[in-house]
Tab-separated table of C-alpha atoms and ligand atoms in Angstrom:
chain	number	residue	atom	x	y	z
A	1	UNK	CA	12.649	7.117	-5.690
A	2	UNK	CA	10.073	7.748	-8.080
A	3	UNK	CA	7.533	11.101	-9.075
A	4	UNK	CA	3.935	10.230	-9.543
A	5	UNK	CA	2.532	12.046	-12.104
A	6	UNK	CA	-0.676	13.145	-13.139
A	7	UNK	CA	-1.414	11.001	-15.884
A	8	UNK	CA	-0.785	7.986	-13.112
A	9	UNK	CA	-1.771	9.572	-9.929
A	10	UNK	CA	-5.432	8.335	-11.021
A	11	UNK	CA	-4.621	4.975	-10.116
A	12	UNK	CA	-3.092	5.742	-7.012
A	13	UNK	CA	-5.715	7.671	-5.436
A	14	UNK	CA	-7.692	4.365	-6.622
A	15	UNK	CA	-5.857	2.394	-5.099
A	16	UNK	CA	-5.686	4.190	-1.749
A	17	UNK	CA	-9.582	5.551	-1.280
A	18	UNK	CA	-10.670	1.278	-2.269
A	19	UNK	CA	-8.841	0.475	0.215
A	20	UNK	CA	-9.803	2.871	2.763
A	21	UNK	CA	-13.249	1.663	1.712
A	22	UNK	CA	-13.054	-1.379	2.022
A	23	UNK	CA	-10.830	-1.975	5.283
A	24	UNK	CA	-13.393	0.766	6.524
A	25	UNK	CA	-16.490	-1.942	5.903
A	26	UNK	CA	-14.213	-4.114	8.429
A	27	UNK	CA	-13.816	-1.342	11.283
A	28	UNK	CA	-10.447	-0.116	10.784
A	29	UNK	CA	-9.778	3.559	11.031
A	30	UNK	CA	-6.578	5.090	9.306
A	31	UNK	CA	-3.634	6.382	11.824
A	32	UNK	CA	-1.013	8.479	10.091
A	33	UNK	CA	2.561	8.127	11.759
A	34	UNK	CA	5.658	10.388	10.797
A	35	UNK	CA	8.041	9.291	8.557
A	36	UNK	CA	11.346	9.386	10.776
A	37	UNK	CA	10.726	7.389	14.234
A	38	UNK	CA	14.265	6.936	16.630
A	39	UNK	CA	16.303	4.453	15.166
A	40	UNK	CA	15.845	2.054	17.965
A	41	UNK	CA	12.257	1.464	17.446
A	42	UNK	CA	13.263	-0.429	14.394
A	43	UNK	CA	16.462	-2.440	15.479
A	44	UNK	CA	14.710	-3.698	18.206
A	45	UNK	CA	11.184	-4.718	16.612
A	46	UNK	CA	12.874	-5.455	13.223
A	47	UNK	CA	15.614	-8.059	14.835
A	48	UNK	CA	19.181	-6.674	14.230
A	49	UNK	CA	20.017	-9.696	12.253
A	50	UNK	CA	17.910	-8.642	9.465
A	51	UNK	CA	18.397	-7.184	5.980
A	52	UNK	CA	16.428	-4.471	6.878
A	53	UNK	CA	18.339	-3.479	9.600
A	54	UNK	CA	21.403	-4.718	8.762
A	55	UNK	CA	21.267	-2.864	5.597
A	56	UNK	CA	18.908	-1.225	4.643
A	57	UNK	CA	17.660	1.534	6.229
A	58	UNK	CA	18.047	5.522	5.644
A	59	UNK	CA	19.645	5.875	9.413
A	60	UNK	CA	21.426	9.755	9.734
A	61	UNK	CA	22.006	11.671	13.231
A	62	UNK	CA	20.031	14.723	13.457
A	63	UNK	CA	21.490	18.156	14.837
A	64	UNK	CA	20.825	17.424	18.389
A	65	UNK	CA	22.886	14.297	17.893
A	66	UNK	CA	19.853	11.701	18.234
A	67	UNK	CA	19.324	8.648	15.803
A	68	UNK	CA	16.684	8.884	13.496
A	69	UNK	CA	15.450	6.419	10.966
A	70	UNK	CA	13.316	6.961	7.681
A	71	UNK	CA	10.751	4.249	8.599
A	72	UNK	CA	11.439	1.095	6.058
A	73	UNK	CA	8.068	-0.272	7.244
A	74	UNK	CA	4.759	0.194	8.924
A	75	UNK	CA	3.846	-1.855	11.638
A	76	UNK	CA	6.089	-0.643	14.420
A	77	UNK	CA	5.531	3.198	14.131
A	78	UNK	CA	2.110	2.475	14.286
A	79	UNK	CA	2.797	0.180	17.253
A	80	UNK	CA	4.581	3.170	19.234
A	81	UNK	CA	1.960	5.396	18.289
A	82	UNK	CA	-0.417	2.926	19.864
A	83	UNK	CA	1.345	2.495	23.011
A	84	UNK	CA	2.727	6.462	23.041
A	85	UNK	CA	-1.394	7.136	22.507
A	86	UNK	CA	-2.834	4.321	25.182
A	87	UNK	CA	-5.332	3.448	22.283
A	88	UNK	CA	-5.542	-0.078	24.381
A	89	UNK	CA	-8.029	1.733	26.535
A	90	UNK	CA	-10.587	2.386	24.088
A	91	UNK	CA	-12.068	-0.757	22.697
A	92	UNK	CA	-11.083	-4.547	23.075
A	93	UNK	CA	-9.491	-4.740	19.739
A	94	UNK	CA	-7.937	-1.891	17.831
A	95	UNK	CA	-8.026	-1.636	14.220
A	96	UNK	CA	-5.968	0.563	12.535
A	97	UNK	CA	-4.648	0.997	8.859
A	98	UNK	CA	-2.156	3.311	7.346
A	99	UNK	CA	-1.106	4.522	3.675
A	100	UNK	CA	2.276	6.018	2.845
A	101	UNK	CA	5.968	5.900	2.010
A	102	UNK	CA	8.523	3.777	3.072
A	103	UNK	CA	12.287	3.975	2.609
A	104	UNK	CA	14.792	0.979	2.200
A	105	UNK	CA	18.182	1.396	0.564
A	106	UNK	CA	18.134	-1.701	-1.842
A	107	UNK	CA	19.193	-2.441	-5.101
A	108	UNK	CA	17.136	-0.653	-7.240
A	109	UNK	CA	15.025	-2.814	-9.841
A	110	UNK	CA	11.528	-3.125	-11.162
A	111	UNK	CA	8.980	-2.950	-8.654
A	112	UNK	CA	11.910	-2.564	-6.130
A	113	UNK	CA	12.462	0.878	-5.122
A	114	UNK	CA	13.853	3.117	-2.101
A	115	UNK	CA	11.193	4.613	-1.724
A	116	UNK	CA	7.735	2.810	-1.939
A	117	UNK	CA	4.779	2.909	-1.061
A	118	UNK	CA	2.328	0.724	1.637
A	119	UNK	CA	-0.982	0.597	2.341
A	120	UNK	CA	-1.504	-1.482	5.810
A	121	UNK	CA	-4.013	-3.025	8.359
A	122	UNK	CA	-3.341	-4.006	11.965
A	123	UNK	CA	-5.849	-5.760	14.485
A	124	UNK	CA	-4.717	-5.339	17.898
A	125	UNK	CA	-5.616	-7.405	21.117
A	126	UNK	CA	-7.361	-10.584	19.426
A	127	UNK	CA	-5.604	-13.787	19.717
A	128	UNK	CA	-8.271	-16.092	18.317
A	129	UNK	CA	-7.693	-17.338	14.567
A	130	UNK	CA	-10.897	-15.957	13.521
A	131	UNK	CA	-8.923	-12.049	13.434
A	132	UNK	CA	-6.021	-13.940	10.886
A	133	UNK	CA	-9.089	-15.223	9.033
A	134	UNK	CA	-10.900	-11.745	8.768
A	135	UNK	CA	-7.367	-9.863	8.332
A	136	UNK	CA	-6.858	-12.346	5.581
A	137	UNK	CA	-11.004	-11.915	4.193
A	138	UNK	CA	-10.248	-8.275	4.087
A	139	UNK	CA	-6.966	-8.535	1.844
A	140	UNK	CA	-9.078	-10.972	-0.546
A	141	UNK	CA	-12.005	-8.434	-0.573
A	142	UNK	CA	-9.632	-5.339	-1.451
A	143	UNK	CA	-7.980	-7.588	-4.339
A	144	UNK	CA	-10.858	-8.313	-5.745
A	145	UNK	CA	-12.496	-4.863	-5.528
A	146	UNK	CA	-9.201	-3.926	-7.571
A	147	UNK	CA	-9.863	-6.253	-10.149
A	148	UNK	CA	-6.577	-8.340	-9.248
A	149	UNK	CA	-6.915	-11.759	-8.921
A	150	UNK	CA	-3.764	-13.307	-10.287
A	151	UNK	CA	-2.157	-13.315	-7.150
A	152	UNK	CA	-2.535	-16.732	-4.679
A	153	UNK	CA	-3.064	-16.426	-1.298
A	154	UNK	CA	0.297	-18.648	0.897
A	155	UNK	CA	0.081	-19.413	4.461
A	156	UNK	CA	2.486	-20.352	6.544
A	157	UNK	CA	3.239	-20.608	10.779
A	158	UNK	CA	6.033	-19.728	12.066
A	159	UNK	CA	5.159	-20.852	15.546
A	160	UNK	CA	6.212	-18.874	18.651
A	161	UNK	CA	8.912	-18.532	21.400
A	162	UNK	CA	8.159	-22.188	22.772
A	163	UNK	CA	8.133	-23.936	19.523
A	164	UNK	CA	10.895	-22.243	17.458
A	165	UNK	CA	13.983	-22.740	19.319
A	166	UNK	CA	13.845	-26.518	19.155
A	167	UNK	CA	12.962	-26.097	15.163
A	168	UNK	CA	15.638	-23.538	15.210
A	169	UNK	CA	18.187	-25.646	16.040
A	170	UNK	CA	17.173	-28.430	13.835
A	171	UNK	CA	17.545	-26.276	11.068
A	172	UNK	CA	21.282	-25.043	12.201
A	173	UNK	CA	22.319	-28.769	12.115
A	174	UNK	CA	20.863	-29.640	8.940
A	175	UNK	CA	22.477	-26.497	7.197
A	176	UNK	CA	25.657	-27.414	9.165
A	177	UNK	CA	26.231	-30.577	7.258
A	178	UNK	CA	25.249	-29.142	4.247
A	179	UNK	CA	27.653	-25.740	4.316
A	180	UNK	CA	29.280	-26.204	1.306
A	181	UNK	CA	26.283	-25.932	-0.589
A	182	UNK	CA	25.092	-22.452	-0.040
A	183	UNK	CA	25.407	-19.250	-0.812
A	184	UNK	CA	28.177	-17.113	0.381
A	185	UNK	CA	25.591	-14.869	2.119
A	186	UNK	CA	23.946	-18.084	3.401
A	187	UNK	CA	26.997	-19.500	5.362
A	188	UNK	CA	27.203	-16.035	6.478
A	189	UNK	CA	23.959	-15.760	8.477
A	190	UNK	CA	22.938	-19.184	8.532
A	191	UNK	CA	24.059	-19.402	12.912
A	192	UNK	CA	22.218	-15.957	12.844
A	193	UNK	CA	19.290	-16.014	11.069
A	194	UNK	CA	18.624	-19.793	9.773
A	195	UNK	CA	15.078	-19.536	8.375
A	196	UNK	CA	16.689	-16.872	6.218
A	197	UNK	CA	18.185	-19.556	4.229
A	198	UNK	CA	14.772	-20.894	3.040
A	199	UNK	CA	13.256	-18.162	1.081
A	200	UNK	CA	16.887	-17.316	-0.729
A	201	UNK	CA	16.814	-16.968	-4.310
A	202	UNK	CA	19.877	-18.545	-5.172
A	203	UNK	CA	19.799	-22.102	-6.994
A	204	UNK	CA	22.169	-23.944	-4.927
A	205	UNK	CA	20.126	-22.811	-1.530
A	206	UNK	CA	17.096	-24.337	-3.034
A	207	UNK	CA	18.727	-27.529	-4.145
A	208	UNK	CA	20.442	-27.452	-0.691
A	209	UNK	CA	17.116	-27.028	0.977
A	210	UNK	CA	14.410	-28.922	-0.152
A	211	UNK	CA	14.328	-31.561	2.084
A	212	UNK	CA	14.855	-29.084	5.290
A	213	UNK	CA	12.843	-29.485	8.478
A	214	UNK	CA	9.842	-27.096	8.326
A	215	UNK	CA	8.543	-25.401	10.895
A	216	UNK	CA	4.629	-26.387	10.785
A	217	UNK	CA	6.127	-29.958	11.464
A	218	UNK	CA	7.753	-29.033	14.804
A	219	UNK	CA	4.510	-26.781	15.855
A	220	UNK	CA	3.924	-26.634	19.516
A	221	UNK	CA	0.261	-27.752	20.449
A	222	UNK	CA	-1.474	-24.227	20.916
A	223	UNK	CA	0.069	-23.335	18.012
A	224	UNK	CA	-0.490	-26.103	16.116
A	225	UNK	CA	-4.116	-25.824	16.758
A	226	UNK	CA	-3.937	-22.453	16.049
A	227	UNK	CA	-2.909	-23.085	12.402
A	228	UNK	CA	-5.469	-25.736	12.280
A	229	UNK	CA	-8.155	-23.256	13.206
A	230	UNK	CA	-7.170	-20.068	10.751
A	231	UNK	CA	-7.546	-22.404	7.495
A	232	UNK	CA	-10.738	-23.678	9.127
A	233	UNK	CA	-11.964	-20.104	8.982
A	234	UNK	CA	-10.381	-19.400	5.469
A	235	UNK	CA	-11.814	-22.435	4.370
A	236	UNK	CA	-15.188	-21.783	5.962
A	237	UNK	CA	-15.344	-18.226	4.587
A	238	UNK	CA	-13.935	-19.611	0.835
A	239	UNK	CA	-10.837	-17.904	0.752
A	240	UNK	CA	-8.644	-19.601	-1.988
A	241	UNK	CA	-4.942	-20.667	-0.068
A	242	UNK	CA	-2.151	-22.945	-0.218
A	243	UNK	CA	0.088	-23.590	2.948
A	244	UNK	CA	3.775	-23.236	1.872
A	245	UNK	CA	5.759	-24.618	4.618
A	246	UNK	CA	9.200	-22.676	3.417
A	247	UNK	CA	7.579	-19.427	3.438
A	248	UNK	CA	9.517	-17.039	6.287
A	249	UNK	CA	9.491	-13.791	6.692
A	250	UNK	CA	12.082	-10.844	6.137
A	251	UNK	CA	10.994	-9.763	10.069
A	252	UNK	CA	12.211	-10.812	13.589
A	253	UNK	CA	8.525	-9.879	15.193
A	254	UNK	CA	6.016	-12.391	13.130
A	255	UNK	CA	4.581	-15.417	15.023
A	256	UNK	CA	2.743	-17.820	13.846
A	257	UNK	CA	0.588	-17.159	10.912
A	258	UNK	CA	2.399	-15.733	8.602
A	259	UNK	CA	1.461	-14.863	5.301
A	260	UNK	CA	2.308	-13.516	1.566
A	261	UNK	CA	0.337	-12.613	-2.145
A	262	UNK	CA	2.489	-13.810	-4.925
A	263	UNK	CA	1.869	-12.969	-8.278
A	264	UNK	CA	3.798	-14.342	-11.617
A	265	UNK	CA	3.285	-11.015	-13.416
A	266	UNK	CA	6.238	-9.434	-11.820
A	267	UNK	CA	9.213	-11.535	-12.556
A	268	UNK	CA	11.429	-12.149	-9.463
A	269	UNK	CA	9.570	-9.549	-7.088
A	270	UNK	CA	6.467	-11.630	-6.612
A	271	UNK	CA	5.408	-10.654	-3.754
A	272	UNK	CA	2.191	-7.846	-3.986
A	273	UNK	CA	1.569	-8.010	0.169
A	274	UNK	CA	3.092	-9.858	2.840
A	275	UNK	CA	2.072	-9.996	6.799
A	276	UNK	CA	1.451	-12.330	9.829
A	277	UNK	CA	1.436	-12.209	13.573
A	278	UNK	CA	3.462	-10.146	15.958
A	279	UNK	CA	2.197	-11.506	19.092
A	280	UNK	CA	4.876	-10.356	21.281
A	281	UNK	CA	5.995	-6.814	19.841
A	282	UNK	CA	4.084	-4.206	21.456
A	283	UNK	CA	5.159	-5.885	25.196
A	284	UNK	CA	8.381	-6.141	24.011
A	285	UNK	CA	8.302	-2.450	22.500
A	286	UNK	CA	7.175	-1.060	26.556
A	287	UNK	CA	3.587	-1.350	25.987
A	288	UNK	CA	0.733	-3.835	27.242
A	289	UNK	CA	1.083	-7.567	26.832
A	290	UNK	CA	-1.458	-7.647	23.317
A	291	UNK	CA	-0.824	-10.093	20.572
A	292	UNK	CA	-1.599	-8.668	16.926
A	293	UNK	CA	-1.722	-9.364	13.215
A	294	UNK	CA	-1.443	-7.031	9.976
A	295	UNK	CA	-0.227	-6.900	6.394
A	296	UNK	CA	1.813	-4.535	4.088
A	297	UNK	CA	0.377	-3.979	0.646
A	298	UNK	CA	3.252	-2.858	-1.848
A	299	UNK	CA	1.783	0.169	-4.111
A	300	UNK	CA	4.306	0.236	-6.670
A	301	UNK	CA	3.625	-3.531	-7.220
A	302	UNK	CA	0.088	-2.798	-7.951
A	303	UNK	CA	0.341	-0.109	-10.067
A	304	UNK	CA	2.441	-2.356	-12.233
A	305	UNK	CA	0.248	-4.916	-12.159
A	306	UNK	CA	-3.091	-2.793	-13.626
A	307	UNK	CA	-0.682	-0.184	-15.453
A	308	UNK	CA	-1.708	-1.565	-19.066
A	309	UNK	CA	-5.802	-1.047	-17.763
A	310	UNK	CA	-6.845	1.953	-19.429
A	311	UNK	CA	-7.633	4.958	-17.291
A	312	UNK	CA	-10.246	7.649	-18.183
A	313	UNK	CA	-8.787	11.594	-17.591
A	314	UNK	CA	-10.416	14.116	-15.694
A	315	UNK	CA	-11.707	16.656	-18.142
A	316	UNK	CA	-13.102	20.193	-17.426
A	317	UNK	CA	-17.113	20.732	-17.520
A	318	UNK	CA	-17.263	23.798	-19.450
A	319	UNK	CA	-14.400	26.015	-21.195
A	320	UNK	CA	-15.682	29.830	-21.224
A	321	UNK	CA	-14.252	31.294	-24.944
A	322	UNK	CA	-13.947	35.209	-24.424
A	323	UNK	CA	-13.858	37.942	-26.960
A	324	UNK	CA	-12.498	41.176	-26.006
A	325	UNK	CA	-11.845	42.279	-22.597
A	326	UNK	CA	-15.001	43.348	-20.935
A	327	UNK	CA	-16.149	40.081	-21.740
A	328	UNK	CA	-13.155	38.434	-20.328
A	329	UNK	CA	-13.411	39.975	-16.881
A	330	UNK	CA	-17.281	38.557	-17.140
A	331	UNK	CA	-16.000	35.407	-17.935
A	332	UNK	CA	-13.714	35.329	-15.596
A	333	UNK	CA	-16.410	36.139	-12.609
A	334	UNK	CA	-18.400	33.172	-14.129
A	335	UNK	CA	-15.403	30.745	-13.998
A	336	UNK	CA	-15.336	31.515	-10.470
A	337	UNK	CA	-18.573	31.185	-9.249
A	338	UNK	CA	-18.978	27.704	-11.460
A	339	UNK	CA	-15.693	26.675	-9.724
A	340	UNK	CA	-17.096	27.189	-6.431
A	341	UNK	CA	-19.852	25.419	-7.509
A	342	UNK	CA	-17.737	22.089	-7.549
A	343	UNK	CA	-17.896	22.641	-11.363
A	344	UNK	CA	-14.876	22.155	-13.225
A	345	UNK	CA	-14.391	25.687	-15.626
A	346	UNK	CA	-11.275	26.699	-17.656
A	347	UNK	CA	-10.530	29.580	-19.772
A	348	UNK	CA	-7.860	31.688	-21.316
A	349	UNK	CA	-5.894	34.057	-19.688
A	350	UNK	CA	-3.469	34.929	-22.547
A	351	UNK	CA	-6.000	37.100	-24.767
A	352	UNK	CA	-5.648	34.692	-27.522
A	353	UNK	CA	-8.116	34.789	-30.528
A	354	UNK	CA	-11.381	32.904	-30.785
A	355	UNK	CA	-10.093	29.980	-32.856
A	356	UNK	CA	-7.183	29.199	-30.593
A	357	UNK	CA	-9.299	29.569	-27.290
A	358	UNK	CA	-11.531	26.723	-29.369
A	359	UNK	CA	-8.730	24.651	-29.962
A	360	UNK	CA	-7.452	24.548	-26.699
A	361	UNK	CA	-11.068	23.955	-25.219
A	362	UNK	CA	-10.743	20.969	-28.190
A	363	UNK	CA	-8.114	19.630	-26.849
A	364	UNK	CA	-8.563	19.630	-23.122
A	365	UNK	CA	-11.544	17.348	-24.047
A	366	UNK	CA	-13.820	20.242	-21.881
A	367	UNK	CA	-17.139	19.085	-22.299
A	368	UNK	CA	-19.102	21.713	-22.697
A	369	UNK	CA	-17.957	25.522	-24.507
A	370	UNK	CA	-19.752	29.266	-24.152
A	371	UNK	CA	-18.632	31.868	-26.183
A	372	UNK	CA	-19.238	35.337	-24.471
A	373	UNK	CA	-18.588	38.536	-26.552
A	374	UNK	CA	-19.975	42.150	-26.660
A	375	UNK	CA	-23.525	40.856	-28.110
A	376	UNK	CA	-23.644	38.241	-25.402
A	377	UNK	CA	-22.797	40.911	-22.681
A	378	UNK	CA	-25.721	42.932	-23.904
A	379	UNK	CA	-28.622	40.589	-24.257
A	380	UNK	CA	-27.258	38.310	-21.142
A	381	UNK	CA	-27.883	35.329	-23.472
A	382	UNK	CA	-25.345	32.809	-24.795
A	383	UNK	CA	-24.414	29.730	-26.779
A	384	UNK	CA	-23.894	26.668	-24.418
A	385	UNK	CA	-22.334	24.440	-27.087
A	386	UNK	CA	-21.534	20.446	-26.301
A	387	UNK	CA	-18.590	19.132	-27.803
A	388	UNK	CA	-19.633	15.904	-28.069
A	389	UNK	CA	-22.357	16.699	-30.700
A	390	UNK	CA	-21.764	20.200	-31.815
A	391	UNK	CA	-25.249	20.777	-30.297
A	392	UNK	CA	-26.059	24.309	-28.935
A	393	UNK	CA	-28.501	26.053	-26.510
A	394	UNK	CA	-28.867	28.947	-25.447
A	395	UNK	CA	-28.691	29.871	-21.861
A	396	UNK	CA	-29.368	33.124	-19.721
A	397	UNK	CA	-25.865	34.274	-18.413
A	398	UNK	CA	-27.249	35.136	-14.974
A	399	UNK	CA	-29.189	31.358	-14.757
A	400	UNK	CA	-25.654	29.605	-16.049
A	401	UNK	CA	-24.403	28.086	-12.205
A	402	UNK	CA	-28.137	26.812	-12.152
A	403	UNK	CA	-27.739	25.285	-15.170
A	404	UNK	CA	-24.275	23.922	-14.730
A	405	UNK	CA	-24.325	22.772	-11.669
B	501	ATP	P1	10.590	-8.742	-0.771
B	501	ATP	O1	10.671	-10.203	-0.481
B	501	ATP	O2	9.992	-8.420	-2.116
B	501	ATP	O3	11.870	-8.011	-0.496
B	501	ATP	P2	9.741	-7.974	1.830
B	501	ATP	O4	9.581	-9.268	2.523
B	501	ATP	O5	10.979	-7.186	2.086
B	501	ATP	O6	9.534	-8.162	0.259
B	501	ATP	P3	7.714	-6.603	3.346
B	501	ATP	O7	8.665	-5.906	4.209
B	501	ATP	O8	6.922	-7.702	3.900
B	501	ATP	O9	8.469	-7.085	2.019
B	501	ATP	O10	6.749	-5.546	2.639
B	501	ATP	C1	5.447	-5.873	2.153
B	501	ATP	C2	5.296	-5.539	0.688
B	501	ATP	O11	5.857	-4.265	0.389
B	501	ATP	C3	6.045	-6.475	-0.236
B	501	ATP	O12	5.284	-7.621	-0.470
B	501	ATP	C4	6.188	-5.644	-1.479
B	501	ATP	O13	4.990	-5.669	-2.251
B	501	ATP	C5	6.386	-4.264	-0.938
B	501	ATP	N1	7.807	-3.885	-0.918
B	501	ATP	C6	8.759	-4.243	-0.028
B	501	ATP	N2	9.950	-3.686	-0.345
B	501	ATP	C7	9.738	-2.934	-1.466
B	501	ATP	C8	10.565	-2.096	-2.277
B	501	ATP	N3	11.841	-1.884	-1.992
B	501	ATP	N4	9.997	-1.493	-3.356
B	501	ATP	C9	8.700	-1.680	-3.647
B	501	ATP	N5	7.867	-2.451	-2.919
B	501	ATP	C10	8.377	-3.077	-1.839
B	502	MG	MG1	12.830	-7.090	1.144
């Protein structure tokens, strides 16, 4: 778990107002959700198979003896909070997207942490492939207002409850005769949770797997044509993919489309975003019958990825240098009212001579100085002097927030 700190937290609050910008242009209004939901609301949208659930999450009983969860991910709080809410009454599709910290006890490694941040969109109540298509626009249109574009877009279906048991299966009895082969934690879950198997990192799974069934080849019809119709839109609105058939997802909820951003400029943790459909989840979580799709952005991952771009700091607008204490409490006054202003003033509060009050102005980078002493106080005129070019001016003391601001 990491501090942000103020010579970083510039690219953070980038990162989170583009986005809110951008997913804004596209109708989606941000929902904020607690951080601790019942433990339940996870297990059962999650899948209790998963790593998540299995292992991963921060999971404590509180004083009244109920099971709480720190959320490890995005889409089902916001889920409950749009059945709890009945937002399915206001408008034939909801849009919603959320910003903020997530908690998953994993190994901890670069751009893996156990407590990271998301930024994530979710369009509610469309089932037509032109929503993946515009979820998927939107994600292309924030990475590129970002100034990333080393990542590829891969797509993937996963089909639904018709399709995937038969492909299911098919995949159990080609691991089956191929046991040996895998990875301990493989043989483990491969009854449990077979499409696991395909995205695991480990050499001998990959050998073991290449020439698995994939699901897009045992698609039902509907959702065959469904797939068929989302890259018709991607391709019709020029938004760069490739379909990668052994692409699953860490989730129990996602239906068909399903999709991730890879990057190579992480090393092994290559994914920047990952998301799909959950057509399904909000019936099965108590509320109406309303299919949906959304993505998770990882933070961290970003910030890695434009950590080298240089990043211009905040500086004050004006540093007021005092000399001697009636001019200090003048100064002071002035600060204030600048401040108020919306204009950025700093001074000294230590009663520290001219040439250090200068230095520090120096070296805050303000951009502008005014030295007030006794003369100054008298004649209500002073030296505005610009760092920049050593210029001065001379401004009326009472006419200063006019001038400033
Ligand atoms: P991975 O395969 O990297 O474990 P995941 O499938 O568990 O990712 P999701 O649950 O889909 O990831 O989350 C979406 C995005 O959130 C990921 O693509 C990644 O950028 C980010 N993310 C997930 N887990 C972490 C973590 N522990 N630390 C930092 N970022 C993370
Ligand atoms: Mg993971």
């Amino acid at each position: 778990m990491n501090d942000v700190l103020p010579d970083v937290v510039g690219v953070w609050q980038f990162l989170e107002q583009t986005a809110l910008d951008v997913f804004g242009t596209y109708g989606f209004a941000e929902i904020r959700t607690p951080a601790l939901e019942k433990t339940e609301l996870f297990s059962r949208s999650i899948g209790e198979t998963t790593d998540i659930v299995e292992k991963e999450m921060y999971t404590f009983n509180d004083k009244s003896g109920s099971s709480l969860t720190l959320r490890p991910e995005g889409t089902a709080p916001v889920m409950r909070s749009f059945i709890q809410n009945r937002l399915a009454t206001q408008d034939a599709v909801a849009k919603l997207c959320y910003i903020g910290a997530m908690f998953r006890h994993e190994r901890p490694q670069k751009g893996r942490y156990r407590q990271f941040h998301q930024i994530g969109a979710e369009a509610i109540g469309v089932e037509d492939p032109k929503i993946d298509a515009q979820v998927l626009l939107m994600l292309h249109h924030y990475f590129s207002r970002i100034g990333i574009s080393a990542v590829s877009l891969e797509v993937n279906s996963l089909g639904c409850p018709v399709c995937r048991p038969g492909y299911r299966q098919q995949l159990i009895n080609y691991l089956q005769a191929r046991l040996e082969a895998l990875c301990s934690e493989c043989q483990r879950r491969y009854l449990n949770n077979p499409l696991r198997v395909l995205d695991c990192k480990a050499e001998a799974c990959r050998a073991a797997t290449v020439a698995a069934p994939a699901m897009i080849d045992h698609l039902c019809d509907e959702c065959d044509e469904h797939f068929r119709q989302v890259r018709q839109y991607l391709d019709l609105l020029e938004v760069p993919y490739v379909v990668n058939p052994r692409m699953v997802r860490g989730l129990d909820y996602y239906v068909r489309t399903t999709f991730e951003l890879v990057t190579d400029q992480l090393g092994s943790q290559n994914a920047v975003a990952a998301g799909g459909r959950y057509d399904g989840l909000i019936e099965s979580l108590g509320g109406p019958a309303l299919p949906g799709v959304g993505f998770a952005i990882g933070l961290e991952r970003l910030v890695l990825m434009l950590d080298k771009r240089q990043q211009k700091a905040k500086v004050p607008a004006l540093f007021i240098a005092a000399l001697g204490e009636d001019a200090a409490r003048q100064a002071f006054v002035l600060m204030s009212k600048l401040q108020a202003q919306g204009v950025w003033t700093e001074m000294d509060y230590m009663g520290k001579s001219l040439k250090a009050q200068m230095r520090r102005a120096d070296k805050m980078g303000a951009v502008k100085t005014l030295i007030i002493g006794d003369e100054e106080l008298r004649t209500g005129l002073a030296q505005l002097k610009n760092m920049a070019d050593s210029t001065q001016k001379s401004v009326r003391l009472d006419s200063l927030v006019e001038e400033l601001s």
